[in-house]
Amino acid sequence: MSTKDMLRVLVVDDMSTSRGLIIQALEWMGVATIDHCADGQTALQKLSASPVHMVISDYNMPGMDGLQLLEVLRKHESFSRIGFILITGTTDPEIVDRGTQLGMNNFLKKPFSPTALRACIERVVGPL
Amino acid sequence: MTFAVSDEFRDSFFEECCELLEAMQDGFSLMIDGRENVETIHTVFRAVHSIKGGAGAFDLNELVAFAHRFETVLDQLRSGKVRPTSELYLLFQQCGDHLSDLVSAARNGTDGNSETEALLLQRLQAATQIDLVPSTAAQTSDDDAGFVPLALEIAPLTAPAADTQHGWRITFNAASELFTSGNEPLPLIRALERFGPVKITADLSSVPSLDRLDPMVCCMHWTIDVETSETEDVILEVFEFVMDCAVVEIQPLTGADLSTIATPPKDAGSTGPDAGQQAPIALDDRDIAPSAPPIAATTAGGSASQTIRVDFEKVDKLINLVGELVIKEAALSQKIGQQQVAHDNAVLLELEGLKHLASEIQESVMAIRAQPVKPLFQRMARTIRDAAASTGKTVRLVMEGEGTEIDKTVLERLVDPLTHMVRNSVDHGLETQEDRIAAGKSPEGMIQLTAAHRSGRVVIEITDDGAGINRDRVRQVAEEKGLIAPDDHLTPPEIDALLFLPGFSSKQEVSELSGRGVGLDVVRSEIEALGGRMSVSSEAGFGSTFTISLPLTLAVQEGMVVDIAGQTMVVPIGAIKETLYATSATTHSIGLGEKMLSIRGCLMPVVDLGVKFGFRAEASDLRDRVLLVVETTANKQCALVVDALHDQRQVVIKSLETNYCKIEGIAAATILGDGRIALIVDPEGIARRATDFSPASALMAQTAHSEGGALETI
């Protein structure tokens, strides 16, 4: 059984188009289980109910932004080891720095190709 | 295997863009009005940012490039590096307009206006001192800012600790009258089982001994533990209907509590040995304890949102079918009525239920098509801004009742007439700044768009605070164009109504904006084609108000079923102002067999529909005939003669034009309860012709010449 057959991913993005695109790309990669939601709060609820290996989250969201979500995850014992990939529209060094400090596993700049997303994930979990 | 973004996504992206653009424009309006708060700028920024992000995924580079620069400026504003001024906000609004244009262009596969863009960018740069030279936007770069992906050497994922699992303890203390109020606790508990494993404890301490037990009194209380990820609100919704006869308390469950609730068996997944070695994060399915059913792979990011997108044709089909259902229901009613069943017959009761249901379905289906006028108004805001810019006037737009809902088709077909109207208001209605100042008014003109529901119709008003209609000028133009005779005596409302006559255009020189050979008459006929009516009121020096009154839907109409020379026809109720019997005291003959009705000192032409439609020769005696007083949008009245009134009912409108051809005086057709086809009268059209041609009307002479032959039918 390869990595992708087991991989469980939660996609968090407030814009349904972006969310849909990420999901479509993940499906194309053959990722086994993909869940999604539109904000950080719901993400936390979902994570409590059904754990995942990795969260792929947008940075810019109303309410809790991507890094705030990461911060909550890292503080929480049972979530702290979940992989986290941040999707961001800018490569603002400040955001990357904060992400690094919080322990994000990787980040990807928008817009991106499905191949770029795949590479980004593989740099964290190894070949899919 | 290649990856292709589906068209479905493209469409959904553009629809999402519309929502984002709407939010953005709302934000700018708030800023301009000084009503913004901390969230406003963030909302605007996010909207532009999200458009950029989405556009990038579809390779819409032109859109990305502009959105990126716009976003850069907004970001600087957000972080306080740029000082907000009202000029800057206005500039933002224009940039927002340009962004909307780019989105439309991208959707249609065309290019945006690069001159506008260059100008806007120049002004943005000048206003903010931010360098907006062709930029980093296009580079989607692999620039990773020196970030090294974090290959965490961590232990395999474990199940979340029990205390993080969500669960709720609900104490359900029912009042003693729970049963008599028609509630039953079991379905409620069953409903909770949907959310996850449930443990129920019944408190029987208040249950009396059997001899004193009243089975109608509820004396039990329950404690229900449910293991679920649902939110408190969702759980409480189950109890929504018993809230007034029970005390329901809800508390989060602790891990210890949860452990007592039976957990579903664990999945026996197999370990991937390869994965475990290669992956920095070890992936082992067995280590993830599914506390809930496995999450299904979902498509197309839909389920999280509160709306679904449905093909418009499907809704139309549904509406048609519901129309048929209503007709069938009416037919059934009629058949049963003819059987002379007893009034307390159970069939009648059931039929009443069916009737109720059918009309509720109809309303709900109509509601699917209804959409708020807000996007339409926002579009007008844009039109007004553009018109203001090109005329050099400053205009403040006030919108009211944007939430008013109206049929989608009506809404779409309103775009053109309304665009024309607001342009007209800016161009002709509002004075120049100098004139306004001279008249002691604020140099800034005001245009107000209002929408409201009024007695089963939607009323849209376009009000300006300009100089009002120049009636002398209107009169003069109408005389010059031969629309009226120099000695015609016209009241002010009659003069205003001249604006709607074909071929009338008062502005001497053709204006760049509204003077495109399209007059208000075209606007009026477009509105009338929608079943609407249009009128104007005006006060010299204070401005004008154009009022458009529209039906809520195009599909059904409230109609009066009438008998005309043995023919069953339908007159739209909305048009009927008054119904009365003709008497010799109120009807007078004038001229060649023409008749007039006089009520409360008001004279109006009488049109015998039987004659009008060629069912009979002129009736000599009007006695005992029914007169329906109808009013045109130009506030002219006319009395229609019918033989009898039958019934008032909802009729489903079937277009005559698409099925046959247009007939003068007939608006559409419908199918009656007994399956017969009945024609729907067009009272507006008939009345307009009658009042235009009647000797009592001051307007008749000239128009009669221009439209000639219809005269003999009256």
PDB file of N, CA and C in Angstrom, chain B residues 162-228:
ATOM      1  N   ALA B 162      -8.924  11.611  24.479  1.00  0.00           N
ATOM      2  CA  ALA B 162     -10.368  11.578  24.672  1.00  0.00           C
ATOM      3  C   ALA B 162     -10.945  12.952  24.967  1.00  0.00           C
ATOM      4  N   ASP B 163     -10.175  13.778  25.672  1.00  0.00           N
ATOM      5  CA  ASP B 163     -10.766  15.055  26.069  1.00  0.00           C
ATOM      6  C   ASP B 163     -10.919  16.013  24.904  1.00  0.00           C
ATOM      7  N   THR B 164     -10.311  15.660  23.766  1.00  0.00           N
ATOM      8  CA  THR B 164     -10.511  16.543  22.629  1.00  0.00           C
ATOM      9  C   THR B 164     -11.736  16.118  21.829  1.00  0.00           C
ATOM     10  N   GLN B 165     -12.243  14.925  22.116  1.00  0.00           N
ATOM     11  CA  GLN B 165     -13.388  14.478  21.340  1.00  0.00           C
ATOM     12  C   GLN B 165     -14.620  15.246  21.767  1.00  0.00           C
ATOM     13  N   HIS B 166     -15.398  15.557  20.805  1.00  0.00           N
ATOM     14  CA  HIS B 166     -16.602  16.301  21.114  1.00  0.00           C
ATOM     15  C   HIS B 166     -17.723  15.361  21.465  1.00  0.00           C
ATOM     16  N   GLY B 167     -18.450  15.747  22.433  1.00  0.00           N
ATOM     17  CA  GLY B 167     -19.640  14.999  22.786  1.00  0.00           C
ATOM     18  C   GLY B 167     -20.471  15.920  23.642  1.00  0.00           C
ATOM     19  N   TRP B 168     -21.706  15.623  23.779  1.00  0.00           N
ATOM     20  CA  TRP B 168     -22.562  16.516  24.547  1.00  0.00           C
ATOM     21  C   TRP B 168     -23.409  15.720  25.527  1.00  0.00           C
ATOM     22  N   ARG B 169     -23.604  16.285  26.704  1.00  0.00           N
ATOM     23  CA  ARG B 169     -24.560  15.701  27.654  1.00  0.00           C
ATOM     24  C   ARG B 169     -25.777  16.623  27.681  1.00  0.00           C
ATOM     25  N   ILE B 170     -26.898  16.041  27.352  1.00  0.00           N
ATOM     26  CA  ILE B 170     -28.119  16.837  27.275  1.00  0.00           C
ATOM     27  C   ILE B 170     -29.039  16.404  28.414  1.00  0.00           C
ATOM     28  N   THR B 171     -29.429  17.349  29.232  1.00  0.00           N
ATOM     29  CA  THR B 171     -30.447  17.026  30.230  1.00  0.00           C
ATOM     30  C   THR B 171     -31.767  17.574  29.721  1.00  0.00           C
ATOM     31  N   PHE B 172     -32.700  16.677  29.606  1.00  0.00           N
ATOM     32  CA  PHE B 172     -33.985  16.997  29.009  1.00  0.00           C
ATOM     33  C   PHE B 172     -35.047  16.892  30.093  1.00  0.00           C
ATOM     34  N   ASN B 173     -35.383  18.035  30.681  1.00  0.00           N
ATOM     35  CA  ASN B 173     -36.392  18.064  31.735  1.00  0.00           C
ATOM     36  C   ASN B 173     -37.703  18.535  31.145  1.00  0.00           C
ATOM     37  N   ALA B 174     -38.547  17.567  30.861  1.00  0.00           N
ATOM     38  CA  ALA B 174     -39.803  17.909  30.194  1.00  0.00           C
ATOM     39  C   ALA B 174     -40.817  18.407  31.210  1.00  0.00           C
ATOM     40  N   ALA B 175     -41.611  19.365  30.806  1.00  0.00           N
ATOM     41  CA  ALA B 175     -42.710  19.822  31.647  1.00  0.00           C
ATOM     42  C   ALA B 175     -43.801  18.756  31.609  1.00  0.00           C
ATOM     43  N   SER B 176     -44.668  18.773  32.610  1.00  0.00           N
ATOM     44  CA  SER B 176     -45.658  17.699  32.721  1.00  0.00           C
ATOM     45  C   SER B 176     -46.601  17.666  31.507  1.00  0.00           C
ATOM     46  N   GLU B 177     -46.761  18.800  30.825  1.00  0.00           N
ATOM     47  CA  GLU B 177     -47.703  18.811  29.694  1.00  0.00           C
ATOM     48  C   GLU B 177     -47.042  18.461  28.359  1.00  0.00           C
ATOM     49  N   LEU B 178     -45.868  17.853  28.426  1.00  0.00           N
ATOM     50  CA  LEU B 178     -45.156  17.517  27.181  1.00  0.00           C
ATOM     51  C   LEU B 178     -46.035  16.713  26.207  1.00  0.00           C
ATOM     52  N   PHE B 179     -46.727  15.695  26.752  1.00  0.00           N
ATOM     53  CA  PHE B 179     -47.516  14.822  25.862  1.00  0.00           C
ATOM     54  C   PHE B 179     -48.726  15.547  25.307  1.00  0.00           C
ATOM     55  N   THR B 180     -49.376  16.328  26.187  1.00  0.00           N
ATOM     56  CA  THR B 180     -50.609  16.975  25.737  1.00  0.00           C
ATOM     57  C   THR B 180     -50.316  18.078  24.730  1.00  0.00           C
ATOM     58  N   SER B 181     -49.091  18.558  24.713  1.00  0.00           N
ATOM     59  CA  SER B 181     -48.775  19.575  23.716  1.00  0.00           C
ATOM     60  C   SER B 181     -48.353  18.938  22.398  1.00  0.00           C
ATOM     61  N   GLY B 182     -48.545  17.623  22.322  1.00  0.00           N
ATOM     62  CA  GLY B 182     -48.324  16.965  21.034  1.00  0.00           C
ATOM     63  C   GLY B 182     -46.882  16.548  20.778  1.00  0.00           C
ATOM     64  N   ASN B 183     -46.073  16.463  21.843  1.00  0.00           N
ATOM     65  CA  ASN B 183     -44.677  16.075  21.645  1.00  0.00           C
ATOM     66  C   ASN B 183     -44.420  14.680  22.197  1.00  0.00           C
ATOM     67  N   GLU B 184     -43.407  14.070  21.616  1.00  0.00           N
ATOM     68  CA  GLU B 184     -43.055  12.743  22.076  1.00  0.00           C
ATOM     69  C   GLU B 184     -41.541  12.701  22.173  1.00  0.00           C
ATOM     70  N   PRO B 185     -41.013  12.226  23.278  1.00  0.00           N
ATOM     71  CA  PRO B 185     -39.555  12.290  23.446  1.00  0.00           C
ATOM     72  C   PRO B 185     -38.785  11.299  22.570  1.00  0.00           C
ATOM     73  N   LEU B 186     -39.411  10.162  22.256  1.00  0.00           N
ATOM     74  CA  LEU B 186     -38.646   9.133  21.546  1.00  0.00           C
ATOM     75  C   LEU B 186     -38.068   9.598  20.197  1.00  0.00           C
ATOM     76  N   PRO B 187     -38.886  10.242  19.350  1.00  0.00           N
ATOM     77  CA  PRO B 187     -38.319  10.712  18.071  1.00  0.00           C
ATOM     78  C   PRO B 187     -37.156  11.676  18.265  1.00  0.00           C
ATOM     79  N   LEU B 188     -37.202  12.448  19.357  1.00  0.00           N
ATOM     80  CA  LEU B 188     -36.114  13.385  19.614  1.00  0.00           C
ATOM     81  C   LEU B 188     -34.819  12.630  19.873  1.00  0.00           C
ATOM     82  N   ILE B 189     -34.957  11.589  20.703  1.00  0.00           N
ATOM     83  CA  ILE B 189     -33.773  10.800  21.038  1.00  0.00           C
ATOM     84  C   ILE B 189     -33.264  10.072  19.801  1.00  0.00           C
ATOM     85  N   ARG B 190     -34.215   9.556  19.032  1.00  0.00           N
ATOM     86  CA  ARG B 190     -33.838   8.899  17.768  1.00  0.00           C
ATOM     87  C   ARG B 190     -33.065   9.859  16.874  1.00  0.00           C
ATOM     88  N   ALA B 191     -33.548  11.128  16.865  1.00  0.00           N
ATOM     89  CA  ALA B 191     -32.901  12.133  16.022  1.00  0.00           C
ATOM     90  C   ALA B 191     -31.457  12.329  16.449  1.00  0.00           C
ATOM     91  N   LEU B 192     -31.214  12.222  17.761  1.00  0.00           N
ATOM     92  CA  LEU B 192     -29.844  12.408  18.248  1.00  0.00           C
ATOM     93  C   LEU B 192     -28.937  11.277  17.783  1.00  0.00           C
ATOM     94  N   GLU B 193     -29.532  10.090  17.604  1.00  0.00           N
ATOM     95  CA  GLU B 193     -28.727   8.936  17.201  1.00  0.00           C
ATOM     96  C   GLU B 193     -28.075   9.146  15.838  1.00  0.00           C
ATOM     97  N   ARG B 194     -28.656  10.042  15.075  1.00  0.00           N
ATOM     98  CA  ARG B 194     -28.039  10.366  13.781  1.00  0.00           C
ATOM     99  C   ARG B 194     -26.639  10.899  13.951  1.00  0.00           C
ATOM    100  N   PHE B 195     -26.396  11.601  15.065  1.00  0.00           N
ATOM    101  CA  PHE B 195     -25.124  12.309  15.224  1.00  0.00           C
ATOM    102  C   PHE B 195     -23.999  11.400  15.720  1.00  0.00           C
ATOM    103  N   GLY B 196     -24.343  10.300  16.345  1.00  0.00           N
ATOM    104  CA  GLY B 196     -23.314   9.420  16.863  1.00  0.00           C
ATOM    105  C   GLY B 196     -23.891   8.542  17.961  1.00  0.00           C
ATOM    106  N   PRO B 197     -23.027   7.745  18.587  1.00  0.00           N
ATOM    107  CA  PRO B 197     -23.495   6.843  19.639  1.00  0.00           C
ATOM    108  C   PRO B 197     -24.174   7.627  20.767  1.00  0.00           C
ATOM    109  N   VAL B 198     -25.248   7.073  21.287  1.00  0.00           N
ATOM    110  CA  VAL B 198     -26.043   7.774  22.288  1.00  0.00           C
ATOM    111  C   VAL B 198     -26.222   6.889  23.511  1.00  0.00           C
ATOM    112  N   LYS B 199     -26.093   7.492  24.668  1.00  0.00           N
ATOM    113  CA  LYS B 199     -26.391   6.743  25.893  1.00  0.00           C
ATOM    114  C   LYS B 199     -27.472   7.506  26.648  1.00  0.00           C
ATOM    115  N   ILE B 200     -28.542   6.808  26.999  1.00  0.00           N
ATOM    116  CA  ILE B 200     -29.684   7.491  27.599  1.00  0.00           C
ATOM    117  C   ILE B 200     -29.909   6.971  29.020  1.00  0.00           C
ATOM    118  N   THR B 201     -30.079   7.912  29.928  1.00  0.00           N
ATOM    119  CA  THR B 201     -30.460   7.534  31.282  1.00  0.00           C
ATOM    120  C   THR B 201     -31.783   8.214  31.589  1.00  0.00           C
ATOM    121  N   ALA B 202     -32.772   7.434  31.971  1.00  0.00           N
ATOM    122  CA  ALA B 202     -34.057   8.018  32.313  1.00  0.00           C
ATOM    123  C   ALA B 202     -34.141   8.190  33.827  1.00  0.00           C
ATOM    124  N   ASP B 203     -34.601   9.340  34.243  1.00  0.00           N
ATOM    125  CA  ASP B 203     -34.784   9.601  35.660  1.00  0.00           C
ATOM    126  C   ASP B 203     -36.245   9.312  36.004  1.00  0.00           C
ATOM    127  N   LEU B 204     -36.457   8.212  36.742  1.00  0.00           N
ATOM    128  CA  LEU B 204     -37.820   7.771  37.014  1.00  0.00           C
ATOM    129  C   LEU B 204     -38.271   8.191  38.414  1.00  0.00           C
ATOM    130  N   SER B 205     -37.450   9.007  39.082  1.00  0.00           N
ATOM    131  CA  SER B 205     -37.733   9.285  40.488  1.00  0.00           C
ATOM    132  C   SER B 205     -39.074   9.975  40.712  1.00  0.00           C
ATOM    133  N   SER B 206     -39.549  10.709  39.693  1.00  0.00           N
ATOM    134  CA  SER B 206     -40.828  11.406  39.903  1.00  0.00           C
ATOM    135  C   SER B 206     -42.027  10.595  39.429  1.00  0.00           C
ATOM    136  N   VAL B 207     -41.781   9.385  38.941  1.00  0.00           N
ATOM    137  CA  VAL B 207     -42.908   8.585  38.461  1.00  0.00           C
ATOM    138  C   VAL B 207     -43.674   8.039  39.670  1.00  0.00           C
ATOM    139  N   PRO B 208     -44.981   8.354  39.750  1.00  0.00           N
ATOM    140  CA  PRO B 208     -45.755   7.899  40.910  1.00  0.00           C
ATOM    141  C   PRO B 208     -46.131   6.415  40.779  1.00  0.00           C
ATOM    142  N   SER B 209     -46.711   5.875  41.786  1.00  0.00           N
ATOM    143  CA  SER B 209     -47.145   4.481  41.733  1.00  0.00           C
ATOM    144  C   SER B 209     -48.271   4.369  40.704  1.00  0.00           C
ATOM    145  N   LEU B 210     -48.471   3.153  40.244  1.00  0.00           N
ATOM    146  CA  LEU B 210     -49.349   2.929  39.103  1.00  0.00           C
ATOM    147  C   LEU B 210     -50.771   3.469  39.317  1.00  0.00           C
ATOM    148  N   ASP B 211     -51.284   3.327  40.540  1.00  0.00           N
ATOM    149  CA  ASP B 211     -52.661   3.762  40.770  1.00  0.00           C
ATOM    150  C   ASP B 211     -52.808   5.268  40.687  1.00  0.00           C
ATOM    151  N   ARG B 212     -51.705   5.993  40.887  1.00  0.00           N
ATOM    152  CA  ARG B 212     -51.808   7.454  40.796  1.00  0.00           C
ATOM    153  C   ARG B 212     -51.234   7.997  39.475  1.00  0.00           C
ATOM    154  N   LEU B 213     -50.863   7.101  38.603  1.00  0.00           N
ATOM    155  CA  LEU B 213     -50.206   7.537  37.360  1.00  0.00           C
ATOM    156  C   LEU B 213     -51.224   8.051  36.345  1.00  0.00           C
ATOM    157  N   ASP B 214     -51.016   9.279  35.911  1.00  0.00           N
ATOM    158  CA  ASP B 214     -51.826   9.819  34.817  1.00  0.00           C
ATOM    159  C   ASP B 214     -50.991   9.691  33.547  1.00  0.00           C
ATOM    160  N   PRO B 215     -51.414   8.826  32.631  1.00  0.00           N
ATOM    161  CA  PRO B 215     -50.560   8.582  31.446  1.00  0.00           C
ATOM    162  C   PRO B 215     -50.381   9.816  30.570  1.00  0.00           C
ATOM    163  N   MET B 216     -51.227  10.816  30.739  1.00  0.00           N
ATOM    164  CA  MET B 216     -51.095  12.011  29.916  1.00  0.00           C
ATOM    165  C   MET B 216     -50.080  12.994  30.498  1.00  0.00           C
ATOM    166  N   VAL B 217     -49.624  12.718  31.706  1.00  0.00           N
ATOM    167  CA  VAL B 217     -48.670  13.643  32.326  1.00  0.00           C
ATOM    168  C   VAL B 217     -47.264  13.053  32.222  1.00  0.00           C
ATOM    169  N   CYS B 218     -46.365  13.874  31.746  1.00  0.00           N
ATOM    170  CA  CYS B 218     -44.992  13.414  31.609  1.00  0.00           C
ATOM    171  C   CYS B 218     -44.264  13.624  32.933  1.00  0.00           C
ATOM    172  N   CYS B 219     -43.756  12.549  33.512  1.00  0.00           N
ATOM    173  CA  CYS B 219     -43.041  12.729  34.784  1.00  0.00           C
ATOM    174  C   CYS B 219     -41.660  12.099  34.733  1.00  0.00           C
ATOM    175  N   MET B 220     -41.142  11.964  33.534  1.00  0.00           N
ATOM    176  CA  MET B 220     -39.786  11.424  33.411  1.00  0.00           C
ATOM    177  C   MET B 220     -38.831  12.497  32.915  1.00  0.00           C
ATOM    178  N   HIS B 221     -37.578  12.356  33.313  1.00  0.00           N
ATOM    179  CA  HIS B 221     -36.540  13.239  32.793  1.00  0.00           C
ATOM    180  C   HIS B 221     -35.435  12.380  32.214  1.00  0.00           C
ATOM    181  N   TRP B 222     -34.723  12.925  31.275  1.00  0.00           N
ATOM    182  CA  TRP B 222     -33.702  12.114  30.616  1.00  0.00           C
ATOM    183  C   TRP B 222     -32.349  12.820  30.619  1.00  0.00           C
ATOM    184  N   THR B 223     -31.327  11.995  30.724  1.00  0.00           N
ATOM    185  CA  THR B 223     -29.976  12.506  30.495  1.00  0.00           C
ATOM    186  C   THR B 223     -29.425  11.731  29.299  1.00  0.00           C
ATOM    187  N   ILE B 224     -29.046  12.463  28.288  1.00  0.00           N
ATOM    188  CA  ILE B 224     -28.614  11.797  27.057  1.00  0.00           C
ATOM    189  C   ILE B 224     -27.182  12.211  26.741  1.00  0.00           C
ATOM    190  N   ASP B 225     -26.309  11.230  26.638  1.00  0.00           N
ATOM    191  CA  ASP B 225     -24.928  11.512  26.220  1.00  0.00           C
ATOM    192  C   ASP B 225     -24.801  11.144  24.754  1.00  0.00           C
ATOM    193  N   VAL B 226     -24.337  12.079  23.978  1.00  0.00           N
ATOM    194  CA  VAL B 226     -24.152  11.751  22.568  1.00  0.00           C
ATOM    195  C   VAL B 226     -22.727  12.085  22.166  1.00  0.00           C
ATOM    196  N   GLU B 227     -22.101  11.134  21.499  1.00  0.00           N
ATOM    197  CA  GLU B 227     -20.723  11.325  21.066  1.00  0.00           C
ATOM    198  C   GLU B 227     -20.752  11.791  19.621  1.00  0.00           C
ATOM    199  N   THR B 228     -20.327  13.018  19.409  1.00  0.00           N
ATOM    200  CA  THR B 228     -20.460  13.585  18.068  1.00  0.00           C
ATOM    201  C   THR B 228     -19.530  14.770  17.896  1.00  0.00           C
TER     202      THR B 228
END
